Short mmCIF file of C-alpha atoms in Angstrom, two decimals:
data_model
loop_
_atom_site.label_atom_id
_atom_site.label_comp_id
_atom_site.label_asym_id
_atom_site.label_seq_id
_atom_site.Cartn_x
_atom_site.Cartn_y
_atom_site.Cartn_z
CA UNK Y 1 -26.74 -0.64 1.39
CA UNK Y 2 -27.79 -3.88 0.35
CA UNK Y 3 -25.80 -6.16 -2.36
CA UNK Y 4 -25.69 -9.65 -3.28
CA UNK Y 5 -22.76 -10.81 -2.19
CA UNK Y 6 -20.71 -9.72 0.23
CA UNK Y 7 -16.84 -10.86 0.57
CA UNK Y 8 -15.16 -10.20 3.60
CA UNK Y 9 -11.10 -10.73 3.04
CA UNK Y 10 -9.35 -9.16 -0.09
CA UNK Y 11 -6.43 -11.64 -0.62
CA UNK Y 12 -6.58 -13.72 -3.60
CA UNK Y 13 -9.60 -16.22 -2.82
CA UNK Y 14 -11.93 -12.97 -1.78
CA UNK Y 15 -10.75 -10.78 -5.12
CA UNK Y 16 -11.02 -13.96 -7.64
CA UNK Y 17 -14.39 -14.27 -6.20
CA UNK Y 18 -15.15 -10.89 -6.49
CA UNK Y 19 -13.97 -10.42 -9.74
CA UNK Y 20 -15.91 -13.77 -10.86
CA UNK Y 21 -19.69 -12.99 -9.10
CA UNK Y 22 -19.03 -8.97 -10.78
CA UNK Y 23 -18.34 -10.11 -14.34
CA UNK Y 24 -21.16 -11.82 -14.46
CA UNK Y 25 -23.63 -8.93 -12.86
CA UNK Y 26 -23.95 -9.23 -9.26
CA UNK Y 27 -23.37 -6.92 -7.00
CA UNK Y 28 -20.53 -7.31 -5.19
CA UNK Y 29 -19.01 -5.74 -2.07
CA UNK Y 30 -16.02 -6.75 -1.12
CA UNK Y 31 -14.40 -5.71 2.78
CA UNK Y 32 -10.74 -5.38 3.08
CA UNK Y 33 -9.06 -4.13 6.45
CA UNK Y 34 -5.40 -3.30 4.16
CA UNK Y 35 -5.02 -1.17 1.19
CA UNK Y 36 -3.63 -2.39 -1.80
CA UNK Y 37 -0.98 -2.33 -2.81
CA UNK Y 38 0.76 -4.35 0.28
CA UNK Y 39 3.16 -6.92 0.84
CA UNK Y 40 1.62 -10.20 2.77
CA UNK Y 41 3.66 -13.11 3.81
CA UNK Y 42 3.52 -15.35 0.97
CA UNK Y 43 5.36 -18.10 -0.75
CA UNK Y 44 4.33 -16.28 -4.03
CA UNK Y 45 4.61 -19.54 -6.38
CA UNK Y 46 1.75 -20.72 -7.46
CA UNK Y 47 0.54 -23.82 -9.68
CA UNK Y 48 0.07 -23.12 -13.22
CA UNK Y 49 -3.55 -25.14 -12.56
CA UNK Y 50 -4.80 -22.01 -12.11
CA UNK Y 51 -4.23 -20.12 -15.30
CA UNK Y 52 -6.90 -21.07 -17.83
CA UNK Y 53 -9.43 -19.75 -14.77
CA UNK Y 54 -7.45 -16.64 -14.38
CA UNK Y 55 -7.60 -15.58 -18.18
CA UNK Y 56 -10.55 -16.22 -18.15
CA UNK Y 57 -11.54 -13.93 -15.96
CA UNK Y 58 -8.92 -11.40 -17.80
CA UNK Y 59 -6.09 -11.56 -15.61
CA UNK Y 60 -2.61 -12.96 -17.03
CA UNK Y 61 -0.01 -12.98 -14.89
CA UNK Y 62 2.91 -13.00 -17.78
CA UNK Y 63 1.15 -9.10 -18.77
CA UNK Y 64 2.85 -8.08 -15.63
CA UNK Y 65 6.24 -10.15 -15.82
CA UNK Y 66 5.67 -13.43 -13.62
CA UNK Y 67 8.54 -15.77 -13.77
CA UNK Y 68 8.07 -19.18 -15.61
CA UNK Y 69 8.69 -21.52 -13.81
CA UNK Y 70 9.39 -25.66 -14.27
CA UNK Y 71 12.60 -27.07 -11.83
CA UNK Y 72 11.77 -27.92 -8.69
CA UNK Y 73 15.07 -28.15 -5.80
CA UNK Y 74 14.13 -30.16 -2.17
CA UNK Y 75 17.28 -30.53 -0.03
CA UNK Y 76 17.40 -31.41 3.84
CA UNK Y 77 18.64 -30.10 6.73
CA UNK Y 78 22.04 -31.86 6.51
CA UNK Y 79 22.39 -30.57 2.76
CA UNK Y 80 21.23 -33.29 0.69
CA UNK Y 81 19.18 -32.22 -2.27
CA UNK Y 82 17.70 -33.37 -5.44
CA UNK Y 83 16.09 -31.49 -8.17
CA UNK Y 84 13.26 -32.21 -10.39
CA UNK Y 85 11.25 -31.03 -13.29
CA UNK Y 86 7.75 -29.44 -11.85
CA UNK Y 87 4.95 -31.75 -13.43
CA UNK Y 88 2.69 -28.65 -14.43
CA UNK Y 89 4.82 -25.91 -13.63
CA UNK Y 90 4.18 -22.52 -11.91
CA UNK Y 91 4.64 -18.89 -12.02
CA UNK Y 92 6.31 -16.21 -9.50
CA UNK Y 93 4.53 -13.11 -8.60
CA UNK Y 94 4.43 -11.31 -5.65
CA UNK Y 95 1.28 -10.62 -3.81
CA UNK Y 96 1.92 -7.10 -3.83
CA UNK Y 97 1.41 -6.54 -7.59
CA UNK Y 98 -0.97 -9.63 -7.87
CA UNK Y 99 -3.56 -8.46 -5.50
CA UNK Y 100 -3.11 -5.04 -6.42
CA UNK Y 101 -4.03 -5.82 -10.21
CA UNK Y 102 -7.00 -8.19 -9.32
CA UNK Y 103 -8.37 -5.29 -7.13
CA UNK Y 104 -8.17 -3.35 -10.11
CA UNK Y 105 -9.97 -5.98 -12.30
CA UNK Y 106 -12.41 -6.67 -9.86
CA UNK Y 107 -13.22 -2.92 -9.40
CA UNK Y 108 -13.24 -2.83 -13.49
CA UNK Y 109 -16.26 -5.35 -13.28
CA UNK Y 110 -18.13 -3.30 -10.86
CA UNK Y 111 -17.17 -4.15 -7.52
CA UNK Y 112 -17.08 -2.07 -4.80
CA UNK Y 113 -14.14 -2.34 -2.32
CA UNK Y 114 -14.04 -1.08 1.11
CA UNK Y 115 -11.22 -0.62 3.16
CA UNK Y 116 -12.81 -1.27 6.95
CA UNK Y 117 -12.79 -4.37 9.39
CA UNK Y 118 -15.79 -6.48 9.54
CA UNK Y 119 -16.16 -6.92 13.38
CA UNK Y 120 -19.75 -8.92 13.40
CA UNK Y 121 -21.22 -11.35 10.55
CA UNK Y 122 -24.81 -11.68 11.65
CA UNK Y 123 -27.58 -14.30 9.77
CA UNK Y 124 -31.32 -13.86 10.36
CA UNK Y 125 -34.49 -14.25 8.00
CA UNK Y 126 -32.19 -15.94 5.11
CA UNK Y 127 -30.12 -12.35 5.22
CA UNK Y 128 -26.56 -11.74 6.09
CA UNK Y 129 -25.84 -8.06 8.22
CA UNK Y 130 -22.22 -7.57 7.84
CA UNK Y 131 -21.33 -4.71 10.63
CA UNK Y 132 -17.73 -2.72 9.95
CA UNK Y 133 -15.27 -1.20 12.88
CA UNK Y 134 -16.60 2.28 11.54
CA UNK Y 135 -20.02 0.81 12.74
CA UNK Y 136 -21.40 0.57 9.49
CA UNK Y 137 -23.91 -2.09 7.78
CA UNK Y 138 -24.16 -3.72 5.06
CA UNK Y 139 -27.25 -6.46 3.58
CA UNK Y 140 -26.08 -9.11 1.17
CA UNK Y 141 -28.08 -12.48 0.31
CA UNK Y 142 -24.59 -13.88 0.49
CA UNK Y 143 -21.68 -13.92 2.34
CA UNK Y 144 -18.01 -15.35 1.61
CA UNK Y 145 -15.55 -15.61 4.38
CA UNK Y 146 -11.97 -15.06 2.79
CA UNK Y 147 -10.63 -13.38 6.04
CA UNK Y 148 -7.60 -15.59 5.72
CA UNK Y 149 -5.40 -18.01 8.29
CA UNK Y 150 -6.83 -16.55 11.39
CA UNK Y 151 -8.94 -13.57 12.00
CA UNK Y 152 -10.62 -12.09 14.90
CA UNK Y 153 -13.82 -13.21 13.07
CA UNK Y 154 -13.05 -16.45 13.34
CA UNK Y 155 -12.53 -16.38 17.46
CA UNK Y 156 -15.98 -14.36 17.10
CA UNK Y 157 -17.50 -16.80 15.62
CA UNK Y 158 -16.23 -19.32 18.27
CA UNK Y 159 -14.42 -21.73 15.13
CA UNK Y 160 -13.48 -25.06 16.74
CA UNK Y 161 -9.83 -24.76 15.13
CA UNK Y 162 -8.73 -21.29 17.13
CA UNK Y 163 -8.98 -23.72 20.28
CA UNK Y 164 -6.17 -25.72 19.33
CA UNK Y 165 -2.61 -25.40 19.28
CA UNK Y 166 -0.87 -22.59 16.63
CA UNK Y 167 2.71 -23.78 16.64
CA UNK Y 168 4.09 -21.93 14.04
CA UNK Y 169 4.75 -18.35 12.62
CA UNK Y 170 6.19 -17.64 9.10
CA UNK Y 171 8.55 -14.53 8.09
CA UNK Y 172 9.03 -13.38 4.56
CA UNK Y 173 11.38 -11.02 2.73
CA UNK Y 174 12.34 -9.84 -0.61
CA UNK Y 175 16.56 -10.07 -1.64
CA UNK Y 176 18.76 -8.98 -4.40
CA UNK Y 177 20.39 -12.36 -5.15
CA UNK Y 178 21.70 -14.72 -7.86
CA UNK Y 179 18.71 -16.98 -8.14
CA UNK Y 180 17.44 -18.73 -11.43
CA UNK Y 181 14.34 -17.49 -12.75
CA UNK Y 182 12.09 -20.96 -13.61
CA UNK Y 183 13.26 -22.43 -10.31
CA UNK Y 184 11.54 -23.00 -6.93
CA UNK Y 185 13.69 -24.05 -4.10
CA UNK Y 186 12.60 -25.79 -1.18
CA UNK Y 187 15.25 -26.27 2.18
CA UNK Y 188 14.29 -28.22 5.10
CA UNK Y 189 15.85 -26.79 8.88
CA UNK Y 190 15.34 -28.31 11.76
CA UNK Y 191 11.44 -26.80 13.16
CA UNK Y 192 11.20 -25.76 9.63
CA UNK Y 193 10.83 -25.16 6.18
CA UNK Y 194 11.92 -21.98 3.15
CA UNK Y 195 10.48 -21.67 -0.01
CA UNK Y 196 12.29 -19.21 -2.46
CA UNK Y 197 11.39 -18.30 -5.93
CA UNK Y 198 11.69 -15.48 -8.07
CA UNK Y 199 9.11 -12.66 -8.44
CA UNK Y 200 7.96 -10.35 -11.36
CA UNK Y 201 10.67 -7.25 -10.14
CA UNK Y 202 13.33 -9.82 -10.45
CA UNK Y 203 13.82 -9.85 -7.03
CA UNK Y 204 13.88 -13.07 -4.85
CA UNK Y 205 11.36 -13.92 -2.38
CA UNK Y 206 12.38 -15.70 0.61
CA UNK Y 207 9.84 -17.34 2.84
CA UNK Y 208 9.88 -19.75 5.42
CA UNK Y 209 7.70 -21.45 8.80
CA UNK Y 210 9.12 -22.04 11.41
CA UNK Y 211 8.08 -23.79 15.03
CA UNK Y 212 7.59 -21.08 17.39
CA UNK Y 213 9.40 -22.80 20.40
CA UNK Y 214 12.37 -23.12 18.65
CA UNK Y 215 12.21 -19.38 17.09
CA UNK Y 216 11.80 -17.48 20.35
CA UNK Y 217 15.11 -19.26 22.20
CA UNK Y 218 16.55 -16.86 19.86
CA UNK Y 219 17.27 -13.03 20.06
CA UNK Y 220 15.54 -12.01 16.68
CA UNK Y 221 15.18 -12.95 13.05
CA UNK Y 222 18.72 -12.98 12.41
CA UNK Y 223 20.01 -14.66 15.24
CA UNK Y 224 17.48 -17.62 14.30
CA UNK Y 225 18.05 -17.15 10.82
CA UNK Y 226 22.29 -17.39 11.54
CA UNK Y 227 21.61 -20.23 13.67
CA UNK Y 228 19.11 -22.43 12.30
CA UNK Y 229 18.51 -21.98 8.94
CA UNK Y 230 21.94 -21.39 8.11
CA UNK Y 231 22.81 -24.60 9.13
CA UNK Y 232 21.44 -25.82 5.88
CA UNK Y 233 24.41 -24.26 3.39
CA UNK Y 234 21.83 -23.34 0.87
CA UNK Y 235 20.47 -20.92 3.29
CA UNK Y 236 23.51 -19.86 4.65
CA UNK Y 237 24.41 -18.69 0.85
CA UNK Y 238 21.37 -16.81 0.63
CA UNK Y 239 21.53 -14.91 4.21
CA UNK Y 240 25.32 -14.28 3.49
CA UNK Y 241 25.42 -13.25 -0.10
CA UNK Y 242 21.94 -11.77 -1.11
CA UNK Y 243 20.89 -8.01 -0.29
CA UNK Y 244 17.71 -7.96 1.68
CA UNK Y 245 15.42 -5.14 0.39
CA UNK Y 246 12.54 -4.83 2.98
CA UNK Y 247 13.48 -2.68 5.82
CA UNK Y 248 12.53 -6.10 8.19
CA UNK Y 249 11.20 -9.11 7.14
CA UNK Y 250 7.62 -9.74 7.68
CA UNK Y 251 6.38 -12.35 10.06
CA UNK Y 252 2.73 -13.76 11.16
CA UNK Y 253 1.93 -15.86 14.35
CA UNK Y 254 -0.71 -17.92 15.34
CA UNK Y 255 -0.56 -20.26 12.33
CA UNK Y 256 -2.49 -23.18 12.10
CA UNK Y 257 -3.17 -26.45 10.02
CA UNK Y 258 -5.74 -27.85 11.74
CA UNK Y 259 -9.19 -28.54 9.97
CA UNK Y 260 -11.69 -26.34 9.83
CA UNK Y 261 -15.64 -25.85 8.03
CA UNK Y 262 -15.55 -24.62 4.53
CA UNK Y 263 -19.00 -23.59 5.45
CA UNK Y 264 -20.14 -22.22 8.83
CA UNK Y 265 -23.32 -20.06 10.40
CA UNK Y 266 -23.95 -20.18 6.43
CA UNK Y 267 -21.11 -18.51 5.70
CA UNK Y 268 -19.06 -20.01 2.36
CA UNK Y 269 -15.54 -19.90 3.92
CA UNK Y 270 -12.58 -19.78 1.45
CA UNK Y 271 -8.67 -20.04 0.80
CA UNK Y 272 -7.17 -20.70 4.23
CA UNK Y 273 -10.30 -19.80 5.89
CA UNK Y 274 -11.72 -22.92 4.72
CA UNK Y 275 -8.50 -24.77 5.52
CA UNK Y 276 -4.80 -24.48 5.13
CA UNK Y 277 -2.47 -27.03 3.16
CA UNK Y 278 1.45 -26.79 5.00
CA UNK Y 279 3.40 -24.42 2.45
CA UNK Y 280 5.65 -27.18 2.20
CA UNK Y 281 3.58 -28.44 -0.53
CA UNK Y 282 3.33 -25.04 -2.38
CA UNK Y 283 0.02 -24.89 -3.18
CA UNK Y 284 -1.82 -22.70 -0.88
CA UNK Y 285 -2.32 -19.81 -3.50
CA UNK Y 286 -4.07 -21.89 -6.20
CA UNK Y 287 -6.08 -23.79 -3.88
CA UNK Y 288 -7.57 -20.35 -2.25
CA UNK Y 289 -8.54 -19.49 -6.46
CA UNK Y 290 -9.82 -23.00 -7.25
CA UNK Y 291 -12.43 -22.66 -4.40
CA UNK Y 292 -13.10 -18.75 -5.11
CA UNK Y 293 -14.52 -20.40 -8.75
CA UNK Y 294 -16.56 -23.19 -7.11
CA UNK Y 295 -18.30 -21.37 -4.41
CA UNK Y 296 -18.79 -18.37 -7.11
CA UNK Y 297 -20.27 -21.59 -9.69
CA UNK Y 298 -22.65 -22.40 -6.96
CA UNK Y 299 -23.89 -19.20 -6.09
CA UNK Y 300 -24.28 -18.46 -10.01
CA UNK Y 301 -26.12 -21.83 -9.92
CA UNK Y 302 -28.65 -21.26 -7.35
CA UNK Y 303 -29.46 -17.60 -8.70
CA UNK Y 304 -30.43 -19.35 -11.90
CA UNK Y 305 -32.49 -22.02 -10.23
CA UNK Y 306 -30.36 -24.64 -10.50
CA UNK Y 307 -29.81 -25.35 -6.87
CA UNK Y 308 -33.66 -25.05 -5.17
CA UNK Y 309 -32.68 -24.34 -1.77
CA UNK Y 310 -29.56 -22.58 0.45
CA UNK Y 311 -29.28 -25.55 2.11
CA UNK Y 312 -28.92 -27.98 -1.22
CA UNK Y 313 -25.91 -24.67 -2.19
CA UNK Y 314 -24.23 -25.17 1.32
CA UNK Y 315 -24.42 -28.97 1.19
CA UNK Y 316 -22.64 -28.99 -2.33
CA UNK Y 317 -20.27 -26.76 -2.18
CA UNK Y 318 -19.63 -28.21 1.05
CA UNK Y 319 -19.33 -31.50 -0.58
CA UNK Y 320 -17.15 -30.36 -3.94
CA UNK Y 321 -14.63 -28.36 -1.66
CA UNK Y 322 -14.12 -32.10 0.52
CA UNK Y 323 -13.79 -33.56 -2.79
CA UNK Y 324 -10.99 -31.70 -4.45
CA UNK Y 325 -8.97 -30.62 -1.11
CA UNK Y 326 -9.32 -33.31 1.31
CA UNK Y 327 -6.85 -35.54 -0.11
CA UNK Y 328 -4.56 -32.77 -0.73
CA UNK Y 329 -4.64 -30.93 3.16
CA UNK Y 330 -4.05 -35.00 3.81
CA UNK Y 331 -0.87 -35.29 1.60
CA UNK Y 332 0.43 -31.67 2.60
CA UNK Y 333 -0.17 -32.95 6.07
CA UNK Y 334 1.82 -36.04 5.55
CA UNK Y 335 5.26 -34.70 3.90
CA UNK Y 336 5.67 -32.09 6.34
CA UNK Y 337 5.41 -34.43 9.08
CA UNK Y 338 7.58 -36.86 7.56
CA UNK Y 339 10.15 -33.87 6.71
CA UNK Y 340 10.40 -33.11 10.66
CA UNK Y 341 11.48 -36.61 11.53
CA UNK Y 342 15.20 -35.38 11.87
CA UNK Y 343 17.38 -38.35 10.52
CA UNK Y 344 13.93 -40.07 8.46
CA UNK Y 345 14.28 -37.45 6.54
CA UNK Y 346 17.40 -37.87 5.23
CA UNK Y 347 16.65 -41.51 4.63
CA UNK Y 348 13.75 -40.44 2.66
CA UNK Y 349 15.99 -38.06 0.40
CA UNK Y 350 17.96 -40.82 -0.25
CA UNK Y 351 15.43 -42.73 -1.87
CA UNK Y 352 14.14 -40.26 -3.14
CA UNK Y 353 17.28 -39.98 -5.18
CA UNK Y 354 17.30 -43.78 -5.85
CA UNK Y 355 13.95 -43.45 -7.24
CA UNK Y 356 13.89 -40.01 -8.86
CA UNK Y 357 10.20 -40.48 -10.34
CA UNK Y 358 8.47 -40.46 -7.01
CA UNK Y 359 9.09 -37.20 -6.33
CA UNK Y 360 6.95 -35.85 -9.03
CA UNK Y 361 4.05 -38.44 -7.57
CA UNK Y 362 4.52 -36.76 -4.71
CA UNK Y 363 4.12 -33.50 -6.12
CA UNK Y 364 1.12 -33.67 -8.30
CA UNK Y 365 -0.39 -35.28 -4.70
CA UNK Y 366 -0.89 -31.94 -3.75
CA UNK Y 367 -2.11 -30.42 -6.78
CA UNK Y 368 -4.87 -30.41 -8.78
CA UNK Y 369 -5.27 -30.64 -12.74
CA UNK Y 370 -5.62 -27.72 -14.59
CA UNK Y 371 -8.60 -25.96 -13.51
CA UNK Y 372 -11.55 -25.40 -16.60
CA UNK Y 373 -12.11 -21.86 -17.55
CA UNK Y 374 -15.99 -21.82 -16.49
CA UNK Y 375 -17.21 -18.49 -15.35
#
């Protein structure tokens, strides 16, 4: 069992990639512990950069109803707020439907998608062995590592970021609310920070980080939610007036923001697995598909003899994915630091209102142009 490429994570930097190296005739097997479809905890807005890649490719979001979306709210945790017109604009879509449909397309190129854990990536005579939980094995010439945030891979593999400190979990959950449809809202709490946006079911999804010390001197979700978040009123209206539709809310632990590789034991590491920007900046989802095309480019590229040698492919991509996502892990880095500063923060809302075109500087810090539909 022996492909070219094998991808092991299924979230939207492993399917893109997938559905990229497919379409254009490799073999592609692509490892996924979940089935689709499934709900992940996600901020679910994401940059319209990416959408001259993703038709491309054959995927438009609108085909499946994404929200449009082009106003932009910040406020603090002591209610101040401003609003702003997004520079590029986004789209809503939950990952639920959006991974689900990628699967699909990747599947429709001829991907193969299996639903096992990869316990053991192993790299010997310029081969990868890629060894499943059901004790299986698999051969590729290639491997991409889109296992996500943090993965039991990654403490396999002995990464220098699972030594350090993971502050911070992040809970998500759908509502029945009165929100507008081309709007993303972001609130500040104190140890935190909630994105909310509309999705394709019209629903509204409601997701947030939030410093574990501060989360666990409370009883549960909504005791933290009643008396933290809903100390910014904006958040209080939306815990006291919208429906909640999930059963719970999700949550993940363990997250982290320090750097990591974005290539290691030869492995071409992608979306948060190459590094994570703070949601805060809202741009984690098209970063994860702007490095599934450039890693899938330079593979392409050394198949055709473009690239002479593994090494030369590992040192580029290396190089391109410093290029276009240093600056913005840097920025994302920045705000959210600045945005935990308590009583700086409010000062900094008030300039920001004084000077109401920095905020869309700030913005387009953290995202890229559009991306160029190269396959």
């Amino acid at each position: 069992m022996t492909y070219q490429v094998i991808i092991v994570g299924g979230g939207l930097a492993g399917l893109t990639s997938a559905t990229h190296l497919s379409k254009q005739g490799l073999s592609v097997l692509l490892i996924e512990k979940n089935k689709y479809p499934k709900h992940k905890v996600c901020g679910e807005y994401i940059s319209n950069e990416v959408l001259p890649y993703l038709q491309a490719l054959g995927f438009n979001p609108f085909s499946f109803g994404a929200k449009k979306i082009n106003q932009f709210t910040l406020s603090t945790p002591k209610n101040q707020s401003i609003r702003t017109k997004l520079p590029y604009g986004g789209f809503g879509m939950s990952r639920y439907r959006m991974d689900w449909e990628l699967s699909k397309l990747a599947k429709k190129y001829g991907s193969e998608i299996l639903h096992e854990k990869a316990v053991d990536i192993q790299f010997s005579d310029n081969q990868f062995t890629v060894i499943t939980h059901e004790e299986k094995q698999f051969k590729a010439q290639f491997v991409i590592g889109a296992f996500g945030k943090r993965s039991n891979l990654d403490i396999h593999m002995n990464r220098t970021f699972v030594q350090k400190p993971t502050p911070f979990l992040g809970i998500k959950a759908h509502y029945i609310g009165d929100f507008p449809d081309n709007r993303v809202a972001l609130h500040n709490f104190k140890g935190g920070y909630c994105g909310i946006s509309k999705v394709e079911t019209n629903l509204v999804n409601v997701c947030y980080i939030a410093d574990y010390k501060s989360f666990k001197k409370y009883k549960n979700i909504d005791d933290f939610q009643q008396n933290v978040l809903s100390k910014n009123t904006y958040l209080k209206t939306v815990f006291e007036t919208y429906k909640l539709t999930f059963k719970h809310p999700l949550s993940i632990s363990q997250i982290s923001f320090s750097a990591k590789h974005p290539v290691e034991n030869h492995i071409f590491m992608c979306g948060d697995s190459a590094g994570m920007i703070h949601p805060l900046a809202g741009n984690g989802m098209s970063m994860a598909i702007r490095a599934a095309q450039m890693v899938s480019l330079k593979i392409l590229n050394y198949r055709s003899g473009a690239i002479a040698s593994r090494a030369d492919l590992e040192n580029q991509y290396t190089q391109i994915w410093n290029k276009e996502f240093r600056a913005r892990l840097k920025s994302g880095h920045i705000i959210a630091g600045l945005f935990k500063l308590g009583l700086f923060s409010e000062l900094i809302m008030v300039f920001l209102k004084a000077f109401r075109f920095v905020l869309p500087s700030i913005i387009k810090s953290t995202h890229g142009k559009p991306m160029k539909p190269e396959l």
